[in-house]
Structures are given as structure tokens and as C-alpha cells.
PDB file of C-alpha atoms in Angstrom:
ATOM      1  CA  MET A   1     -11.599  -1.617  -1.787  1.00 64.00           C
ATOM      2  CA  ALA A   2     -11.154  -1.150  -5.499  1.00 79.00           C
ATOM      3  CA  PHE A   3      -9.285  -4.376  -6.286  1.00 90.00           C
ATOM      4  CA  SER A   4     -10.029  -6.474  -3.216  1.00 90.00           C
ATOM      5  CA  GLY A   5     -10.406 -10.167  -3.923  1.00 89.00           C
ATOM      6  CA  CYS A   6      -9.122 -10.010  -7.531  1.00 90.00           C
ATOM      7  CA  SER A   7      -7.823 -13.568  -7.731  1.00 90.00           C
ATOM      8  CA  SER A   8      -6.188 -13.146 -11.176  1.00 93.00           C
ATOM      9  CA  LEU A   9      -4.277  -9.909 -10.473  1.00 93.00           C
ATOM     10  CA  THR A  10      -0.535 -10.764 -10.478  1.00 93.00           C
ATOM     11  CA  THR A  11       1.293  -7.409 -10.517  1.00 90.00           C
ATOM     12  CA  VAL A  12       0.551  -3.880  -9.401  1.00 88.00           C
ATOM     13  CA  ASP A  13       2.541  -1.091 -11.043  1.00 87.00           C
ATOM     14  CA  LEU A  14       2.040   2.191  -9.262  1.00 84.00           C
ATOM     15  CA  SER A  15       5.510   3.443 -10.181  1.00 83.00           C
ATOM     16  CA  GLY A  16       4.032   6.760 -11.333  1.00 85.00           C
ATOM     17  CA  LEU A  17       2.401   7.430  -7.956  1.00 83.00           C
ATOM     18  CA  GLU A  18       4.477   9.908  -5.953  1.00 81.00           C
ATOM     19  CA  ASP A  19       1.924  11.288  -3.528  1.00 84.00           C
ATOM     20  CA  GLY A  20      -1.269   9.662  -2.420  1.00 83.00           C
ATOM     21  CA  ASN A  21      -2.759   7.043  -0.198  1.00 89.00           C
ATOM     22  CA  ILE A  22      -3.317   3.391  -0.875  1.00 90.00           C
ATOM     23  CA  ASN A  23      -6.710   3.030   0.698  1.00 92.00           C
ATOM     24  CA  GLU A  24      -7.800   0.623   3.371  1.00 95.00           C
ATOM     25  CA  GLY A  25      -8.341  -2.859   1.936  1.00 95.00           C
ATOM     26  CA  ALA A  26      -7.448  -1.750  -1.620  1.00 94.00           C
ATOM     27  CA  PHE A  27      -5.848  -5.082  -2.604  1.00 94.00           C
ATOM     28  CA  ILE A  28      -6.954  -7.319   0.272  1.00 96.00           C
ATOM     29  CA  GLY A  29      -7.179 -10.981  -0.688  1.00 95.00           C
ATOM     30  CA  CYS A  30      -5.540 -10.689  -4.132  1.00 94.00           C
ATOM     31  CA  SER A  31      -4.144 -14.190  -3.753  1.00 94.00           C
ATOM     32  CA  ALA A  32      -2.220 -14.291  -7.083  1.00 94.00           C
ATOM     33  CA  LEU A  33      -0.483 -10.926  -6.573  1.00 93.00           C
ATOM     34  CA  THR A  34       3.295 -11.542  -6.629  1.00 91.00           C
ATOM     35  CA  SER A  35       4.824  -8.047  -6.888  1.00 87.00           C
ATOM     36  CA  ILE A  36       4.065  -4.412  -6.199  1.00 87.00           C
ATOM     37  CA  ASP A  37       5.983  -1.483  -7.686  1.00 83.00           C
ATOM     38  CA  LEU A  38       5.657   1.574  -5.492  1.00 80.00           C
ATOM     39  CA  SER A  39       9.130   2.864  -6.308  1.00 76.00           C
ATOM     40  CA  SER A  40       8.064   6.504  -6.731  1.00 79.00           C
ATOM     41  CA  LEU A  41       5.835   6.718  -3.653  1.00 79.00           C
ATOM     42  CA  ARG A  42       7.138   9.513  -1.414  1.00 78.00           C
ATOM     43  CA  SER A  43       4.204  10.495   0.788  1.00 81.00           C
ATOM     44  CA  GLY A  44       0.789   9.275   1.720  1.00 83.00           C
ATOM     45  CA  ASP A  45      -0.178   6.278   3.784  1.00 89.00           C
ATOM     46  CA  ILE A  46      -0.480   2.601   3.007  1.00 90.00           C
ATOM     47  CA  GLY A  47      -3.867   1.952   4.583  1.00 93.00           C
ATOM     48  CA  GLU A  48      -5.065  -0.731   6.951  1.00 96.00           C
ATOM     49  CA  ASN A  49      -5.283  -4.157   5.306  1.00 96.00           C
ATOM     50  CA  ALA A  50      -4.170  -2.626   1.977  1.00 94.00           C
ATOM     51  CA  PHE A  51      -2.383  -5.825   0.900  1.00 93.00           C
ATOM     52  CA  ALA A  52      -3.574  -8.224   3.612  1.00 95.00           C
ATOM     53  CA  PHE A  53      -3.995 -11.882   2.636  1.00 95.00           C
ATOM     54  CA  CYS A  54      -1.995 -11.471  -0.595  1.00 93.00           C
ATOM     55  CA  SER A  55      -0.504 -14.900   0.010  1.00 92.00           C
ATOM     56  CA  SER A  56       1.631 -14.997  -3.182  1.00 93.00           C
ATOM     57  CA  LEU A  57       3.202 -11.564  -2.664  1.00 88.00           C
ATOM     58  CA  GLU A  58       6.991 -11.987  -2.756  1.00 83.00           C
ATOM     59  CA  SER A  59       8.353  -8.552  -3.557  1.00 75.00           C
ATOM     60  CA  ILE A  60       7.727  -5.036  -2.357  1.00 71.00           C
ATOM     61  CA  ASP A  61      11.407  -4.195  -2.329  1.00 53.00           C
ATOM     62  CA  THR A  62      10.885  -1.573  -5.015  1.00 50.00           C
ATOM     63  CA  ILE A  63       9.500   0.770  -2.353  1.00 57.00           C
ATOM     64  CA  ASP A  64      12.237   3.286  -1.681  1.00 58.00           C
ATOM     65  CA  PHE A  65      11.739   3.814   2.030  1.00 65.00           C
ATOM     66  CA  THR A  66      14.689   6.213   2.097  1.00 64.00           C
ATOM     67  CA  GLN A  67      12.381   8.735   0.411  1.00 70.00           C
ATOM     68  CA  TYR A  68       8.994   7.639   1.788  1.00 75.00           C
ATOM     69  CA  THR A  69       7.447   9.667   4.615  1.00 77.00           C
ATOM     70  CA  GLY A  70       4.034   8.061   5.040  1.00 84.00           C
ATOM     71  CA  ASN A  71       2.873   5.438   7.521  1.00 90.00           C
ATOM     72  CA  ILE A  72       2.250   1.747   7.037  1.00 91.00           C
ATOM     73  CA  GLY A  73      -1.213   1.010   8.395  1.00 94.00           C
ATOM     74  CA  HIS A  74      -2.408  -1.697  10.731  1.00 96.00           C
ATOM     75  CA  GLN A  75      -2.300  -5.138   9.109  1.00 97.00           C
ATOM     76  CA  ALA A  76      -1.206  -3.568   5.798  1.00 94.00           C
ATOM     77  CA  PHE A  77       0.662  -6.743   4.750  1.00 93.00           C
ATOM     78  CA  PHE A  78      -1.074  -9.133   7.171  1.00 96.00           C
ATOM     79  CA  ARG A  79      -0.517 -12.794   6.267  1.00 95.00           C
ATOM     80  CA  CYS A  80       1.456 -12.125   3.087  1.00 93.00           C
ATOM     81  CA  SER A  81       3.034 -15.522   3.621  1.00 93.00           C
ATOM     82  CA  SER A  82       5.343 -15.438   0.553  1.00 92.00           C
ATOM     83  CA  LEU A  83       6.928 -12.036   1.270  1.00 89.00           C
ATOM     84  CA  LEU A  84      10.712 -12.554   1.467  1.00 86.00           C
ATOM     85  CA  SER A  85      12.406  -9.264   2.372  1.00 82.00           C
ATOM     86  CA  ILE A  86      11.872  -5.571   2.955  1.00 82.00           C
ATOM     87  CA  ASP A  87      14.279  -2.671   3.322  1.00 77.00           C
ATOM     88  CA  PHE A  88      13.318   0.045   5.807  1.00 78.00           C
ATOM     89  CA  SER A  89      16.735   1.717   5.931  1.00 73.00           C
ATOM     90  CA  GLY A  90      16.166   5.448   6.044  1.00 72.00           C
ATOM     91  CA  TYR A  91      12.407   5.138   6.587  1.00 78.00           C
ATOM     92  CA  ALA A  92      10.974   7.539   9.175  1.00 77.00           C
ATOM     93  CA  GLY A  93       7.266   6.666   9.268  1.00 84.00           C
ATOM     94  CA  ASN A  94       5.512   4.280  11.629  1.00 89.00           C
ATOM     95  CA  ILE A  95       5.018   0.563  11.083  1.00 91.00           C
ATOM     96  CA  GLY A  96       1.467  -0.164  12.229  1.00 93.00           C
ATOM     97  CA  ASN A  97       0.008  -2.780  14.529  1.00 96.00           C
ATOM     98  CA  SER A  98       0.360  -6.263  13.006  1.00 97.00           C
ATOM     99  CA  ALA A  99       1.581  -4.706   9.728  1.00 95.00           C
ATOM    100  CA  PHE A 100       3.617  -7.807   8.794  1.00 95.00           C
ATOM    101  CA  TYR A 101       1.863 -10.273  11.104  1.00 97.00           C
ATOM    102  CA  ASP A 102       2.221 -13.885   9.987  1.00 96.00           C
ATOM    103  CA  CYS A 103       4.508 -13.119   7.022  1.00 94.00           C
ATOM    104  CA  THR A 104       6.019 -16.542   7.594  1.00 95.00           C
ATOM    105  CA  SER A 105       8.587 -16.415   4.726  1.00 94.00           C
ATOM    106  CA  LEU A 106       9.945 -12.979   5.634  1.00 91.00           C
ATOM    107  CA  ALA A 107      13.641 -13.675   6.221  1.00 89.00           C
ATOM    108  CA  PHE A 108      15.222 -10.223   6.002  1.00 85.00           C
ATOM    109  CA  VAL A 109      14.152  -6.857   7.401  1.00 84.00           C
ATOM    110  CA  ASP A 110      16.624  -3.958   7.302  1.00 81.00           C
ATOM    111  CA  LEU A 111      15.861  -1.489  10.095  1.00 82.00           C
ATOM    112  CA  SER A 112      19.451  -0.272  10.443  1.00 77.00           C
ATOM    113  CA  ASN A 113      18.672   3.409   9.846  1.00 76.00           C
ATOM    114  CA  TYR A 114      14.956   3.293  10.601  1.00 80.00           C
ATOM    115  CA  SER A 115      13.799   6.142  12.842  1.00 78.00           C
ATOM    116  CA  GLY A 116      10.063   5.649  13.272  1.00 82.00           C
ATOM    117  CA  GLU A 117       8.065   3.532  15.696  1.00 86.00           C
ATOM    118  CA  ILE A 118       7.256  -0.150  15.485  1.00 90.00           C
ATOM    119  CA  ILE A 119       3.763  -0.682  16.861  1.00 92.00           C
ATOM    120  CA  ASP A 120       2.494  -3.799  18.693  1.00 95.00           C
ATOM    121  CA  MET A 121       2.901  -7.166  16.960  1.00 96.00           C
ATOM    122  CA  ALA A 122       4.302  -5.569  13.768  1.00 95.00           C
ATOM    123  CA  PHE A 123       6.416  -8.632  12.869  1.00 96.00           C
ATOM    124  CA  TYR A 124       4.547 -11.209  14.953  1.00 97.00           C
ATOM    125  CA  ASN A 125       5.106 -14.808  13.848  1.00 96.00           C
ATOM    126  CA  CYS A 126       7.565 -14.032  11.034  1.00 96.00           C
ATOM    127  CA  LEU A 127       8.955 -17.554  11.277  1.00 96.00           C
ATOM    128  CA  ALA A 128      11.849 -17.180   8.796  1.00 96.00           C
ATOM    129  CA  LEU A 129      13.243 -13.911  10.217  1.00 94.00           C
ATOM    130  CA  LYS A 130      16.822 -14.621  11.354  1.00 92.00           C
ATOM    131  CA  THR A 131      18.518 -11.282  12.057  1.00 88.00           C
ATOM    132  CA  ILE A 132      17.242  -7.881  13.124  1.00 88.00           C
ATOM    133  CA  ASN A 133      19.226  -4.661  13.429  1.00 83.00           C
ATOM    134  CA  LEU A 134      17.704  -2.239  15.941  1.00 83.00           C
ATOM    135  CA  THR A 135      20.802  -0.119  16.557  1.00 80.00           C
ATOM    136  CA  ASN A 136      19.051   3.091  15.520  1.00 77.00           C
ATOM    137  CA  LEU A 137      15.948   2.359  17.613  1.00 72.00           C
ATOM    138  CA  SER A 138      17.410   2.490  21.101  1.00 59.00           C
ATOM    139  CA  ASP A 139      15.218   5.386  22.202  1.00 60.00           C
ATOM    140  CA  ARG A 140      12.246   4.671  19.944  1.00 68.00           C
ATOM    141  CA  ASN A 141       9.041   2.884  20.736  1.00 81.00           C
ATOM    142  CA  ILE A 142       8.917  -0.798  19.969  1.00 88.00           C
ATOM    143  CA  GLY A 143       5.485  -2.116  20.841  1.00 91.00           C
ATOM    144  CA  SER A 144       4.517  -5.229  22.740  1.00 94.00           C
ATOM    145  CA  GLY A 145       5.039  -8.506  20.920  1.00 95.00           C
ATOM    146  CA  ALA A 146       6.715  -6.772  17.956  1.00 94.00           C
ATOM    147  CA  PHE A 147       8.867  -9.839  17.169  1.00 94.00           C
ATOM    148  CA  TYR A 148       6.891 -12.425  19.131  1.00 95.00           C
ATOM    149  CA  GLY A 149       7.029 -15.918  17.656  1.00 95.00           C
ATOM    150  CA  CYS A 150       9.906 -15.235  15.253  1.00 94.00           C
ATOM    151  CA  LEU A 151      11.226 -18.743  15.862  1.00 94.00           C
ATOM    152  CA  SER A 152      14.327 -18.386  13.645  1.00 95.00           C
ATOM    153  CA  LEU A 153      15.413 -15.037  15.109  1.00 92.00           C
ATOM    154  CA  ASP A 154      18.860 -15.639  16.570  1.00 89.00           C
ATOM    155  CA  LYS A 155      20.769 -12.351  16.084  1.00 88.00           C
ATOM    156  CA  ILE A 156      19.476  -9.077  17.493  1.00 88.00           C
ATOM    157  CA  TYR A 157      21.646  -5.969  17.199  1.00 85.00           C
ATOM    158  CA  VAL A 158      20.933  -3.101  19.593  1.00 82.00           C
ATOM    159  CA  ASN A 159      22.694   0.041  20.798  1.00 79.00           C
ATOM    160  CA  LEU A 160      21.734   0.515  24.438  1.00 75.00           C
ATOM    161  CA  ASP A 161      23.391   2.554  27.143  1.00 74.00           C
ATOM    162  CA  GLU A 162      20.432   2.085  29.477  1.00 71.00           C
ATOM    163  CA  ALA A 163      17.273   0.011  29.647  1.00 67.00           C
ATOM    164  CA  PRO A 164      14.839   0.998  26.876  1.00 74.00           C
ATOM    165  CA  SER A 165      11.158   1.690  27.430  1.00 72.00           C
ATOM    166  CA  TRP A 166      10.031  -0.963  24.992  1.00 83.00           C
ATOM    167  CA  GLY A 167       6.788  -2.925  25.222  1.00 86.00           C
ATOM    168  CA  GLU A 168       6.348  -6.353  26.768  1.00 90.00           C
ATOM    169  CA  ASN A 169       7.152  -9.707  25.174  1.00 92.00           C
ATOM    170  CA  ILE A 170       8.978  -8.159  22.230  1.00 89.00           C
ATOM    171  CA  PHE A 171      11.252 -11.162  21.803  1.00 88.00           C
ATOM    172  CA  THR A 172       9.142 -13.946  23.321  1.00 90.00           C
ATOM    173  CA  ASN A 173       9.232 -17.294  21.494  1.00 90.00           C
ATOM    174  CA  ILE A 174      12.291 -16.596  19.372  1.00 87.00           C
ATOM    175  CA  SER A 175      15.161 -18.998  18.707  1.00 85.00           C
ATOM    176  CA  PRO A 176      16.465 -20.518  21.962  1.00 84.00           C
ATOM    177  CA  SER A 177      19.994 -19.731  20.754  1.00 83.00           C
ATOM    178  CA  GLY A 178      19.113 -16.055  20.183  1.00 79.00           C
ATOM    179  CA  THR A 179      21.924 -13.614  20.975  1.00 82.00           C
ATOM    180  CA  PHE A 180      21.811  -9.873  21.637  1.00 79.00           C
ATOM    181  CA  TYR A 181      24.739  -7.841  20.344  1.00 80.00           C
ATOM    182  CA  ASN A 182      24.970  -4.473  22.103  1.00 80.00           C
ATOM    183  CA  ALA A 183      26.986  -1.673  20.504  1.00 73.00           C
ATOM    184  CA  GLY A 184      26.249   0.571  23.523  1.00 64.00           C
ATOM    185  CA  THR A 185      28.601   1.154  26.422  1.00 52.00           C
TER     186      THR A 185
END
């Protein structure tokens, strides 16, 4: 927990880090942290609660998930209420339990070529999330409550030929006008 609770830390530049773990709770509660540069990270895990409660965090889009092979730990970005978008296209690791729980400003998540697993409540209560593309996840595990409480979620793209074995309540409490678009036959 090297930097946990550092209230004046505004940026983290780990652009030189290619391999290695970001330990559990490393930056938990760094309330002024606005951006993280992990653009060179290729392997290693982002630990549990690594960036939890970083309420000013807006940008982690410098992570190149097309090259990253590690896992995102449980509650890694828990209650990062200013986080706006994240691109998981090409990412093959797992998104942990409650990893982006209560990221209420998160409006865009690209999972179009994602091939890992989304564990329980990963995007729970992401109030601003409007569209989700799950077309590559038809036969992958999506845990219970993964998108529960995403009140603005109104477009869900899937590719299903048969009923998936997804968890319960994945899309409970989403927009009442929510529409599923199925590319399957």
C-alpha cells in the first residue's frame, strides 16, 4: 500500500513498466488522482483495490489492453466516480468482482473484442453507461449482477445462437427502454 491515501497525488506515470504487478491497495484512496499512464504494461496483475476510491480519476485509457495479458483484481477501480471511459478491445484477461463497481460517470466501455471473463458485479451501478457490446462474449462467463443498476444502459449488443450460461440479474435495473440487438441466428 505504498501510496494509499496520498491526497495530493494527481498523476501516476508508470509508462516504463512493462511487466509487474500493481499491488493490492497500492493507490487506494488517492482522492486527487486524475490520470494513470500504464501504456507499456503488458503482463502482471492490477491487484485488489489498487485504485479503489480514487474519486477524481478520469482517465486510464492509456492502458493498451490489446497487449495486456494480466488480470484486473477485485474492486481494482471500485468507486472511481469520475472515470469516463475504458477500452477493453483485444483484452484477454479477467475483469474481477466489482472491479468497476459504482463508477457512476463511466459512460463508455468497449468490450467488442474482449475474450476474458467478467466476474460478478464488475460494472455494478455504472449509472452513465449507455451502450455495451458483448458480441464476442456469447460463450464466455458473465457473472451475476455484472451490469446491475446501470440505469442509462439502453443498447446491448450480443451474438447468441442459443441461451448463454450467464449469471443471474446481469441486466437488472437498467433503462426501461433497454434493447437487445442480437447478431446471432
